[in-house]
Amino acid sequence: MLLYLTCTILITEWRTKYRREMNNQDNNAKSRAVDSLLNFETVKYFNAEDYEVQCFEEAILKYQQCEWKSSASLALLNQTQNVIIGSGLLAGSLLCAYLVSEGRFQVGDYVLFGTYIIQLYTPLNWFGTYYRLIQSAFVDMENMLVLLTEQKEVQDAEHADDLHLSAGQVEFDRVTFSYVSGIEVLRDVTFTVEAGKTVALVGPSGSGKSTILRLLFRFYDPQSGCIRIDGQDVSTVRQTSLRSYIGVVPQDTVLFNDTIGNNIRYSRVTASSCEMERAARAADIHNRILELPQGYDTEVGERGLKLSGGEKQRVAIARTILKAPRIILLDEATSSLDTQTESNIQASLAEVCSNRTTVVVAHRLSTVIAADQILVLHSGRIAERGRHEELLVRGGLYAAMWRKQQKSLDTKTNTKTLTQDDT
Ligand code: ATP
């Protein structure tokens, strides 16, 4: 019994590493498959089907090697247990037979020994099986247990209160933030968006514009400084209450694998069909949806792959319009749209944003001329601030960006006119 228990425990502990490795390789193979299937367009753009198949095959082969080791070690465990049980039974039986032949035991004692040993081995066998099963279940759960110990990056403070929104003034006070320690993405950023006003964030790519929106939405907490809404520090209020007042149109819209109607309704699932259609009309997508055979019941596919970039963006705008939040964050909300659709939507966006505090991120400066204040970000700092005309007069970074964009616009127009004249 002792030998059986010792061997079972030692071998089960030893083979745990194979099971763990097998799980890791299984995760690798599956994530590799999901990644290449999700990015199927990129795979085709670069003719990389063979490469992906090869990578997947390598991952599967590694998994199979680990699985083989795990199965082989299980077979070793079972065989060792069988050998111990068999040897015990053989030794005991031979001893009994010897004692019977010596006349010290009767045949009935031999049978009694056999019955006893079977009664002993059955629970012993179960012990071995359950010990192994529990051990492998714990190994299988390891990933989940690690996930449960993961600390939330942003946590509600103890006894955090709901945000009490009155006017909707947003204030950044000397905010400094870095995603990775040592690399500051925002430095000493201070600005105020008065209630109901619009502030535009412009600047080169990577200067930290979207980061400002993420901080306001509290995806992260700043390392220093404070973000306030109506005088309340956002880090002291409940995240759910904060987010219920804010609507975001993100840079990259991702949709659920559901109908267009349900995707629009996602911002307010209780909205009626009438309200949903009104929002779609305001986002200039209602007519386009009606052109589809199944209208609002059209499935958009995984991550919305059956819609064009501009259509997805309009769905995102419709969602935000339906939510009717008090504070609106637009991160390049119309960047994927053609000029005509953009101007159609700009009008409804202007209507939605009127009397609502709005922060707009834009690369096309022509879309933010009317903003109450324009902040020019450069390397995480606010390099310039003011209205469009003031910034042009100042002749700094903004004026240079404006001139460049106007110039490229003029060049495009001239090229078009020339081509038309030629034809
Ligand atoms: P764009 O106009 O191209 O959208 P942006 O001004 O909005 O740029 P941000 O998205 O705010 O730029 O990014 C600012 C910097 O922070 C970039 O250098 C970017 O690489 C880095 N960054 C953004 N998100 C993360 C992240 N999750 N982890 C680490 N670094 C990040």
Short mmCIF file of C-alpha atoms and ligand atoms in Angstrom, two decimals:
data_model
loop_
_atom_site.label_atom_id
_atom_site.label_comp_id
_atom_site.label_asym_id
_atom_site.label_seq_id
_atom_site.Cartn_x
_atom_site.Cartn_y
_atom_site.Cartn_z
CA MET A 1 0.00 0.00 0.00
CA LEU A 2 2.76 2.37 1.00
CA LEU A 3 4.69 1.71 -2.18
CA TYR A 4 1.55 2.22 -4.27
CA LEU A 5 0.72 5.54 -2.57
CA THR A 6 4.31 6.82 -2.70
CA CYS A 7 4.74 5.94 -6.38
CA THR A 8 1.33 7.40 -7.32
CA ILE A 9 2.09 10.73 -5.60
CA LEU A 10 5.68 11.00 -6.88
CA ILE A 11 4.91 10.12 -10.50
CA THR A 12 1.78 12.34 -10.58
CA GLU A 13 3.81 15.30 -9.26
CA TRP A 14 6.59 14.63 -11.78
CA ARG A 15 4.25 14.46 -14.78
CA THR A 16 2.47 17.73 -13.82
CA LYS A 17 4.99 19.71 -15.87
CA TYR A 18 4.02 17.82 -19.03
CA ARG A 19 0.36 18.56 -18.49
CA ARG A 20 1.16 22.27 -17.88
CA GLU A 21 3.32 22.45 -21.00
CA MET A 22 0.59 20.69 -22.99
CA ASN A 23 -1.96 23.32 -21.86
CA ASN A 24 0.40 26.17 -22.79
CA GLN A 25 0.99 24.72 -26.24
CA ASP A 26 -2.75 24.18 -26.68
CA ASN A 27 -3.35 27.87 -25.84
CA ASN A 28 -0.59 28.91 -28.26
CA ALA A 29 -2.00 26.83 -31.10
CA LYS A 30 -5.54 28.13 -30.53
CA SER A 31 -4.54 31.80 -30.27
CA ARG A 32 -2.40 31.42 -33.38
CA ALA A 33 -5.43 30.02 -35.25
CA VAL A 34 -7.77 32.78 -34.01
CA ASP A 35 -5.25 35.50 -34.82
CA SER A 36 -4.70 34.34 -38.39
CA LEU A 37 -8.44 33.84 -38.99
CA LEU A 38 -9.30 37.30 -37.63
CA ASN A 39 -6.59 38.87 -39.78
CA PHE A 40 -7.49 36.87 -42.87
CA GLU A 41 -7.40 39.98 -45.06
CA THR A 42 -3.84 40.84 -44.04
CA VAL A 43 -2.84 37.22 -44.63
CA LYS A 44 -4.22 37.42 -48.17
CA TYR A 45 -2.74 40.90 -48.83
CA PHE A 46 0.71 39.49 -48.23
CA ASN A 47 0.13 36.03 -49.74
CA ALA A 48 1.03 34.59 -46.39
CA GLU A 49 -1.30 31.55 -46.31
CA ASP A 50 1.61 29.10 -46.46
CA TYR A 51 3.45 30.96 -43.72
CA GLU A 52 0.36 30.91 -41.49
CA VAL A 53 -0.22 27.20 -42.17
CA GLN A 54 3.41 26.53 -41.33
CA CYS A 55 3.21 28.50 -38.07
CA PHE A 56 0.00 26.70 -37.12
CA GLU A 57 1.52 23.35 -37.98
CA GLU A 58 4.56 24.11 -35.81
CA ALA A 59 2.29 25.07 -32.93
CA ILE A 60 0.23 21.87 -33.38
CA LEU A 61 3.37 19.73 -33.56
CA LYS A 62 4.68 21.25 -30.33
CA TYR A 63 1.30 20.55 -28.75
CA GLN A 64 1.39 16.96 -29.99
CA GLN A 65 4.87 16.43 -28.54
CA CYS A 66 3.70 17.66 -25.16
CA GLU A 67 0.55 15.58 -25.41
CA TRP A 68 2.66 12.51 -26.19
CA LYS A 69 4.83 13.14 -23.12
CA SER A 70 1.73 13.62 -21.00
CA SER A 71 0.13 10.39 -22.30
CA ALA A 72 3.38 8.42 -22.01
CA SER A 73 3.89 9.54 -18.43
CA LEU A 74 0.28 8.58 -17.68
CA ALA A 75 0.92 5.14 -19.15
CA LEU A 76 4.06 4.88 -17.01
CA LEU A 77 2.02 5.79 -13.92
CA ASN A 78 -0.65 3.19 -14.74
CA GLN A 79 1.91 0.50 -15.47
CA THR A 80 3.81 1.22 -12.26
CA GLN A 81 0.55 0.96 -10.31
CA ASN A 82 -0.31 -2.30 -12.07
CA VAL A 83 3.14 -3.75 -11.42
CA ILE A 84 2.91 -2.86 -7.73
CA ILE A 85 -0.59 -4.31 -7.42
CA GLY A 86 0.29 -7.40 -9.46
CA SER A 87 3.52 -8.01 -7.54
CA GLY A 88 1.72 -7.55 -4.21
CA LEU A 89 -1.00 -9.96 -5.25
CA LEU A 90 1.52 -12.48 -6.58
CA ALA A 91 3.74 -12.31 -3.49
CA GLY A 92 0.72 -12.57 -1.15
CA SER A 93 -0.80 -15.46 -3.14
CA LEU A 94 2.50 -17.37 -3.24
CA LEU A 95 2.94 -16.85 0.49
CA CYS A 96 -0.61 -18.10 1.17
CA ALA A 97 -0.10 -21.07 -1.17
CA TYR A 98 3.13 -21.89 0.62
CA LEU A 99 1.40 -21.65 4.02
CA VAL A 100 -1.46 -23.86 2.73
CA SER A 101 1.05 -26.46 1.51
CA GLU A 102 2.75 -26.30 4.90
CA GLY A 103 -0.63 -26.94 6.47
CA ARG A 104 -0.56 -23.73 8.51
CA PHE A 105 -3.34 -22.19 6.38
CA GLN A 106 -6.46 -23.79 5.04
CA VAL A 107 -7.71 -23.29 1.46
CA GLY A 108 -10.41 -21.02 2.88
CA ASP A 109 -7.65 -18.68 4.20
CA TYR A 110 -6.27 -18.42 0.69
CA VAL A 111 -9.69 -17.38 -0.64
CA LEU A 112 -10.08 -14.98 2.29
CA PHE A 113 -6.75 -13.37 1.37
CA GLY A 114 -7.91 -12.91 -2.23
CA THR A 115 -11.19 -11.31 -1.09
CA TYR A 116 -9.41 -8.97 1.32
CA ILE A 117 -6.84 -7.85 -1.18
CA ILE A 118 -9.50 -7.06 -3.81
CA GLN A 119 -11.40 -4.96 -1.25
CA LEU A 120 -8.18 -3.13 -0.50
CA TYR A 121 -7.13 -2.55 -4.08
CA THR A 122 -10.42 -1.09 -5.26
CA PRO A 123 -10.27 2.03 -3.00
CA LEU A 124 -6.53 2.25 -3.63
CA ASN A 125 -7.21 2.36 -7.35
CA TRP A 126 -9.80 5.08 -6.87
CA PHE A 127 -7.36 7.05 -4.75
CA GLY A 128 -4.82 6.94 -7.57
CA THR A 129 -7.39 7.99 -10.18
CA TYR A 130 -8.86 10.84 -8.14
CA TYR A 131 -5.46 12.13 -7.06
CA ARG A 132 -4.42 12.31 -10.71
CA LEU A 133 -7.70 13.89 -11.83
CA ILE A 134 -7.63 16.57 -9.11
CA GLN A 135 -3.99 17.32 -9.84
CA SER A 136 -4.61 17.76 -13.59
CA ALA A 137 -7.77 19.80 -12.93
CA PHE A 138 -5.69 22.21 -10.83
CA VAL A 139 -3.09 22.46 -13.60
CA ASP A 140 -5.88 23.13 -16.13
CA MET A 141 -7.29 25.83 -13.86
CA GLU A 142 -3.92 27.56 -13.39
CA ASN A 143 -4.50 30.08 -16.21
CA MET A 144 -7.90 30.98 -14.82
CA LEU A 145 -6.52 31.32 -11.27
CA VAL A 146 -3.77 33.64 -12.54
CA LEU A 147 -6.47 35.68 -14.25
CA LEU A 148 -8.39 35.97 -11.00
CA THR A 149 -5.34 37.32 -9.15
CA GLU A 150 -4.80 39.97 -11.87
CA GLN A 151 -5.08 43.45 -10.38
CA LYS A 152 -7.47 45.88 -12.05
CA GLU A 153 -5.59 48.86 -13.45
CA VAL A 154 -8.40 51.21 -12.55
CA GLN A 155 -10.38 50.51 -9.45
CA ASP A 156 -13.22 52.37 -7.83
CA ALA A 157 -12.17 53.95 -4.56
CA GLU A 158 -13.73 52.45 -1.45
CA HIS A 159 -17.07 54.16 -0.77
CA ALA A 160 -16.84 55.90 -4.18
CA ASP A 161 -19.87 58.04 -4.90
CA ASP A 162 -21.77 58.49 -8.18
CA LEU A 163 -20.78 61.40 -10.39
CA HIS A 164 -23.23 64.28 -9.95
CA LEU A 165 -23.28 65.95 -13.31
CA SER A 166 -24.80 69.40 -13.47
CA ALA A 167 -23.31 71.65 -16.15
CA GLY A 168 -20.71 69.26 -17.56
CA GLN A 169 -17.47 71.23 -17.20
CA VAL A 170 -14.34 69.16 -17.82
CA GLU A 171 -11.00 70.13 -16.36
CA PHE A 172 -7.50 68.66 -16.75
CA ASP A 173 -5.18 69.97 -14.06
CA ARG A 174 -1.43 69.39 -14.58
CA VAL A 175 -2.01 65.83 -15.81
CA THR A 176 1.03 63.67 -16.43
CA PHE A 177 0.64 60.15 -17.75
CA SER A 178 2.71 57.28 -19.10
CA TYR A 179 1.65 53.83 -20.28
CA VAL A 180 5.12 52.43 -19.65
CA SER A 181 7.10 53.86 -16.76
CA GLY A 182 9.76 56.26 -17.91
CA ILE A 183 8.04 57.22 -21.19
CA GLU A 184 5.73 60.15 -20.57
CA VAL A 185 2.92 60.38 -23.10
CA LEU A 186 1.28 63.43 -21.50
CA ARG A 187 3.21 66.07 -19.57
CA ASP A 188 1.68 68.70 -17.39
CA VAL A 189 -1.49 68.98 -19.47
CA THR A 190 -3.86 71.66 -18.19
CA PHE A 191 -7.03 72.83 -19.89
CA THR A 192 -10.71 73.40 -19.21
CA VAL A 193 -13.69 72.64 -21.41
CA GLU A 194 -16.48 74.91 -20.27
CA ALA A 195 -19.90 73.33 -20.00
CA GLY A 196 -21.58 72.99 -23.39
CA LYS A 197 -18.47 74.11 -25.28
CA THR A 198 -16.31 72.30 -27.79
CA VAL A 199 -12.59 71.79 -27.51
CA ALA A 200 -10.58 70.32 -30.35
CA LEU A 201 -7.34 68.40 -29.91
CA VAL A 202 -5.02 68.54 -32.89
CA GLY A 203 -1.40 67.66 -33.39
CA PRO A 204 0.92 65.14 -34.96
CA SER A 205 0.27 61.41 -34.75
CA GLY A 206 1.35 59.94 -31.41
CA SER A 207 1.24 63.28 -29.59
CA GLY A 208 -1.26 61.94 -27.02
CA LYS A 209 -4.66 63.14 -28.28
CA SER A 210 -6.50 59.81 -27.93
CA THR A 211 -4.78 59.28 -24.57
CA ILE A 212 -6.53 62.40 -23.24
CA LEU A 213 -9.89 60.87 -24.19
CA ARG A 214 -8.96 57.53 -22.62
CA LEU A 215 -8.01 59.26 -19.37
CA LEU A 216 -11.26 61.20 -19.34
CA PHE A 217 -13.16 57.95 -19.85
CA ARG A 218 -10.98 56.54 -17.07
CA PHE A 219 -9.46 53.61 -18.89
CA TYR A 220 -6.33 54.65 -16.98
CA ASP A 221 -5.55 56.90 -14.03
CA PRO A 222 -2.93 59.63 -14.49
CA GLN A 223 0.35 59.34 -12.56
CA SER A 224 0.00 62.90 -11.34
CA GLY A 225 -2.48 65.74 -11.69
CA CYS A 226 -6.22 65.60 -11.58
CA ILE A 227 -9.15 65.29 -14.00
CA ARG A 228 -12.37 66.87 -12.81
CA ILE A 229 -15.92 66.94 -14.12
CA ASP A 230 -18.01 69.66 -12.52
CA GLY A 231 -15.36 69.95 -9.82
CA GLN A 232 -15.44 66.22 -8.93
CA ASP A 233 -12.24 64.26 -9.28
CA VAL A 234 -13.05 61.40 -11.69
CA SER A 235 -10.78 59.03 -9.74
CA THR A 236 -13.10 59.32 -6.74
CA VAL A 237 -16.38 58.55 -8.51
CA ARG A 238 -17.82 55.25 -9.67
CA GLN A 239 -16.64 54.30 -13.14
CA THR A 240 -20.08 53.15 -14.23
CA SER A 241 -21.66 56.47 -13.31
CA LEU A 242 -18.85 58.40 -15.04
CA ARG A 243 -19.19 56.36 -18.22
CA SER A 244 -22.96 56.66 -18.29
CA TYR A 245 -22.58 60.41 -18.94
CA ILE A 246 -19.94 60.11 -21.64
CA GLY A 247 -20.41 59.03 -25.26
CA VAL A 248 -17.44 58.08 -27.42
CA VAL A 249 -17.04 57.67 -31.14
CA PRO A 250 -13.71 55.84 -31.28
CA GLN A 251 -11.03 55.92 -33.96
CA ASP A 252 -11.56 52.27 -34.89
CA THR A 253 -15.10 51.05 -34.58
CA VAL A 254 -15.56 47.39 -33.78
CA LEU A 255 -19.04 45.92 -34.07
CA PHE A 256 -20.59 42.82 -32.57
CA ASN A 257 -21.46 39.83 -34.72
CA ASP A 258 -25.13 40.75 -34.58
CA THR A 259 -27.67 42.73 -36.61
CA ILE A 260 -27.10 46.40 -37.50
CA GLY A 261 -30.15 47.30 -35.42
CA ASN A 262 -28.80 45.61 -32.31
CA ASN A 263 -25.40 47.18 -32.86
CA ILE A 264 -26.95 50.66 -32.95
CA ARG A 265 -29.11 49.85 -29.95
CA TYR A 266 -26.06 48.74 -27.98
CA SER A 267 -25.71 52.17 -26.40
CA ARG A 268 -29.29 52.03 -25.06
CA VAL A 269 -30.78 48.56 -25.36
CA THR A 270 -34.19 49.77 -24.24
CA ALA A 271 -34.50 52.25 -27.12
CA SER A 272 -37.53 51.83 -29.37
CA SER A 273 -37.23 51.12 -33.10
CA CYS A 274 -38.35 54.70 -33.80
CA GLU A 275 -35.56 56.16 -31.68
CA MET A 276 -33.06 53.83 -33.28
CA GLU A 277 -34.10 54.87 -36.79
CA ARG A 278 -33.96 58.55 -35.83
CA ALA A 279 -30.36 58.07 -34.64
CA ALA A 280 -29.50 56.21 -37.85
CA ARG A 281 -31.02 59.04 -39.91
CA ALA A 282 -28.94 61.61 -38.01
CA ALA A 283 -25.84 59.56 -38.70
CA ASP A 284 -26.76 59.43 -42.41
CA ILE A 285 -26.92 55.66 -42.53
CA HIS A 286 -30.68 55.01 -42.46
CA ASN A 287 -31.07 54.99 -46.26
CA ARG A 288 -28.05 52.80 -46.72
CA ILE A 289 -29.47 50.28 -44.24
CA LEU A 290 -32.82 50.24 -46.06
CA GLU A 291 -30.99 49.36 -49.29
CA LEU A 292 -29.82 46.11 -47.66
CA PRO A 293 -32.17 43.13 -48.26
CA GLN A 294 -32.73 42.55 -44.56
CA GLY A 295 -32.59 46.19 -43.50
CA TYR A 296 -31.92 46.64 -39.80
CA ASP A 297 -31.84 42.85 -39.37
CA THR A 298 -28.75 42.47 -41.55
CA GLU A 299 -25.97 40.58 -39.79
CA VAL A 300 -22.75 42.60 -39.81
CA GLY A 301 -20.36 39.63 -39.38
CA GLU A 302 -17.50 39.22 -36.99
CA ARG A 303 -16.24 42.62 -35.79
CA GLY A 304 -18.49 44.18 -38.45
CA LEU A 305 -16.49 42.87 -41.42
CA LYS A 306 -19.47 43.01 -43.79
CA LEU A 307 -19.65 46.81 -43.50
CA SER A 308 -17.28 49.35 -44.98
CA GLY A 309 -15.09 51.51 -42.74
CA GLY A 310 -17.33 54.53 -43.29
CA GLU A 311 -20.49 52.52 -42.56
CA LYS A 312 -19.02 51.21 -39.33
CA GLN A 313 -18.09 54.73 -38.33
CA ARG A 314 -21.65 55.90 -39.03
CA VAL A 315 -23.02 53.05 -36.90
CA ALA A 316 -20.71 54.24 -34.11
CA ILE A 317 -22.01 57.80 -34.52
CA ALA A 318 -25.62 56.55 -34.51
CA ARG A 319 -24.92 54.66 -31.28
CA THR A 320 -23.59 57.79 -29.62
CA ILE A 321 -26.50 59.88 -30.88
CA LEU A 322 -28.90 57.27 -29.43
CA LYS A 323 -27.11 57.33 -26.09
CA ALA A 324 -27.51 61.14 -26.02
CA PRO A 325 -24.71 61.59 -23.48
CA ARG A 326 -23.95 64.86 -21.68
CA ILE A 327 -20.28 64.75 -22.63
CA ILE A 328 -19.21 63.67 -26.10
CA LEU A 329 -15.76 62.49 -27.16
CA LEU A 330 -15.15 62.24 -30.89
CA ASP A 331 -11.89 60.57 -31.84
CA GLU A 332 -11.45 61.11 -35.56
CA ALA A 333 -15.18 60.40 -35.84
CA THR A 334 -15.46 61.17 -39.53
CA SER A 335 -12.01 60.17 -40.78
CA SER A 336 -13.27 57.23 -42.87
CA LEU A 337 -16.01 59.18 -44.63
CA ASP A 338 -16.13 60.86 -48.01
CA THR A 339 -16.51 64.64 -48.09
CA GLN A 340 -20.24 64.57 -48.89
CA THR A 341 -21.16 62.10 -46.12
CA GLU A 342 -18.85 63.93 -43.75
CA SER A 343 -20.58 67.24 -44.36
CA ASN A 344 -24.00 65.53 -43.93
CA ILE A 345 -22.92 64.08 -40.61
CA GLN A 346 -21.11 67.21 -39.44
CA ALA A 347 -24.45 69.00 -39.43
CA SER A 348 -26.13 66.35 -37.27
CA LEU A 349 -23.06 66.04 -35.07
CA ALA A 350 -23.11 69.80 -34.56
CA GLU A 351 -26.75 69.50 -33.57
CA VAL A 352 -26.06 66.61 -31.18
CA CYS A 353 -23.06 68.38 -29.67
CA SER A 354 -24.77 71.75 -29.24
CA ASN A 355 -25.08 72.52 -25.55
CA ARG A 356 -23.10 69.40 -24.76
CA THR A 357 -19.50 69.42 -23.62
CA THR A 358 -17.52 68.03 -26.52
CA VAL A 359 -13.91 67.03 -27.01
CA VAL A 360 -12.97 66.39 -30.63
CA VAL A 361 -9.79 64.83 -31.94
CA ALA A 362 -9.20 65.67 -35.58
CA HIS A 363 -6.47 65.53 -38.16
CA ARG A 364 -8.45 67.46 -40.77
CA LEU A 365 -8.26 70.97 -39.33
CA SER A 366 -11.14 72.17 -41.50
CA THR A 367 -13.49 70.11 -39.29
CA VAL A 368 -12.58 72.00 -36.11
CA ILE A 369 -12.58 75.62 -37.30
CA ALA A 370 -15.73 76.31 -35.28
CA ALA A 371 -14.39 74.83 -32.01
CA ASP A 372 -14.47 77.16 -28.99
CA GLN A 373 -10.89 76.30 -28.23
CA ILE A 374 -8.24 74.40 -30.14
CA LEU A 375 -5.40 72.72 -28.26
CA VAL A 376 -2.32 71.88 -30.28
CA LEU A 377 -0.49 68.93 -28.76
CA HIS A 378 3.13 68.25 -29.43
CA SER A 379 5.09 65.45 -27.72
CA GLY A 380 2.54 65.19 -24.94
CA ARG A 381 2.48 68.91 -24.13
CA ILE A 382 0.02 71.61 -25.11
CA ALA A 383 2.13 73.69 -27.46
CA GLU A 384 -0.56 76.22 -28.45
CA ARG A 385 -4.14 77.01 -27.55
CA GLY A 386 -6.80 79.39 -28.82
CA ARG A 387 -9.46 79.80 -31.47
CA HIS A 388 -8.78 79.07 -35.12
CA GLU A 389 -8.24 82.71 -36.12
CA GLU A 390 -6.02 83.46 -33.12
CA LEU A 391 -3.80 80.48 -33.83
CA LEU A 392 -3.49 81.45 -37.49
CA VAL A 393 -2.42 84.98 -36.50
CA ARG A 394 0.13 83.56 -34.06
CA GLY A 395 1.86 81.83 -36.97
CA GLY A 396 3.07 78.84 -34.93
CA LEU A 397 2.60 75.09 -35.23
CA TYR A 398 -1.14 75.27 -35.96
CA ALA A 399 -0.69 77.89 -38.67
CA ALA A 400 1.99 75.72 -40.28
CA MET A 401 -0.27 72.63 -40.17
CA TRP A 402 -3.16 74.65 -41.61
CA ARG A 403 -1.02 76.02 -44.46
CA LYS A 404 0.22 72.52 -45.29
CA GLN A 405 -3.31 71.09 -45.40
CA GLN A 406 -4.60 74.00 -47.49
CA LYS A 407 -1.71 73.60 -49.89
CA SER A 408 -2.34 69.88 -50.41
CA LEU A 409 -6.05 70.66 -50.86
CA ASP A 410 -5.24 73.30 -53.50
CA THR A 411 -2.91 70.88 -55.28
CA LYS A 412 -5.63 68.23 -55.36
CA THR A 413 -8.21 70.73 -56.68
CA ASN A 414 -5.78 71.97 -59.39
CA THR A 415 -4.99 68.42 -60.47
CA LYS A 416 -8.70 67.64 -60.71
CA THR A 417 -9.42 70.81 -62.75
CA LEU A 418 -6.52 70.09 -65.08
CA THR A 419 -7.71 66.52 -65.63
CA GLN A 420 -11.24 67.73 -66.33
CA ASP A 421 -9.91 70.38 -68.79
CA ASP A 422 -7.87 67.73 -70.57
CA THR A 423 -10.87 65.50 -71.03
P1 ATP B 1 -3.05 59.39 -33.63
O1 ATP B 1 -3.34 60.76 -34.13
O2 ATP B 1 -2.12 58.65 -34.53
O3 ATP B 1 -4.26 58.61 -33.27
P2 ATP B 1 -2.60 60.16 -30.88
O4 ATP B 1 -2.10 61.55 -30.74
O5 ATP B 1 -4.04 59.95 -30.62
O6 ATP B 1 -2.17 59.56 -32.28
P3 ATP B 1 -2.16 58.28 -28.72
O7 ATP B 1 -3.02 57.16 -29.22
O8 ATP B 1 -2.68 59.11 -27.62
O9 ATP B 1 -1.72 59.23 -29.92
O10 ATP B 1 -0.76 57.66 -28.31
C1 ATP B 1 0.28 58.44 -27.75
C2 ATP B 1 1.49 57.56 -27.54
O11 ATP B 1 1.20 56.54 -26.59
C3 ATP B 1 1.96 56.86 -28.81
O12 ATP B 1 3.36 56.98 -28.87
C4 ATP B 1 1.57 55.41 -28.61
O13 ATP B 1 2.53 54.55 -29.18
C5 ATP B 1 1.54 55.25 -27.09
N1 ATP B 1 0.48 54.32 -26.67
C6 ATP B 1 -0.83 54.40 -26.97
N2 ATP B 1 -1.51 53.41 -26.38
C7 ATP B 1 -0.60 52.67 -25.68
C8 ATP B 1 -0.67 51.50 -24.85
N3 ATP B 1 -1.83 50.89 -24.60
N4 ATP B 1 0.46 51.04 -24.31
C9 ATP B 1 1.64 51.65 -24.54
N5 ATP B 1 1.79 52.77 -25.30
C10 ATP B 1 0.69 53.27 -25.87
#
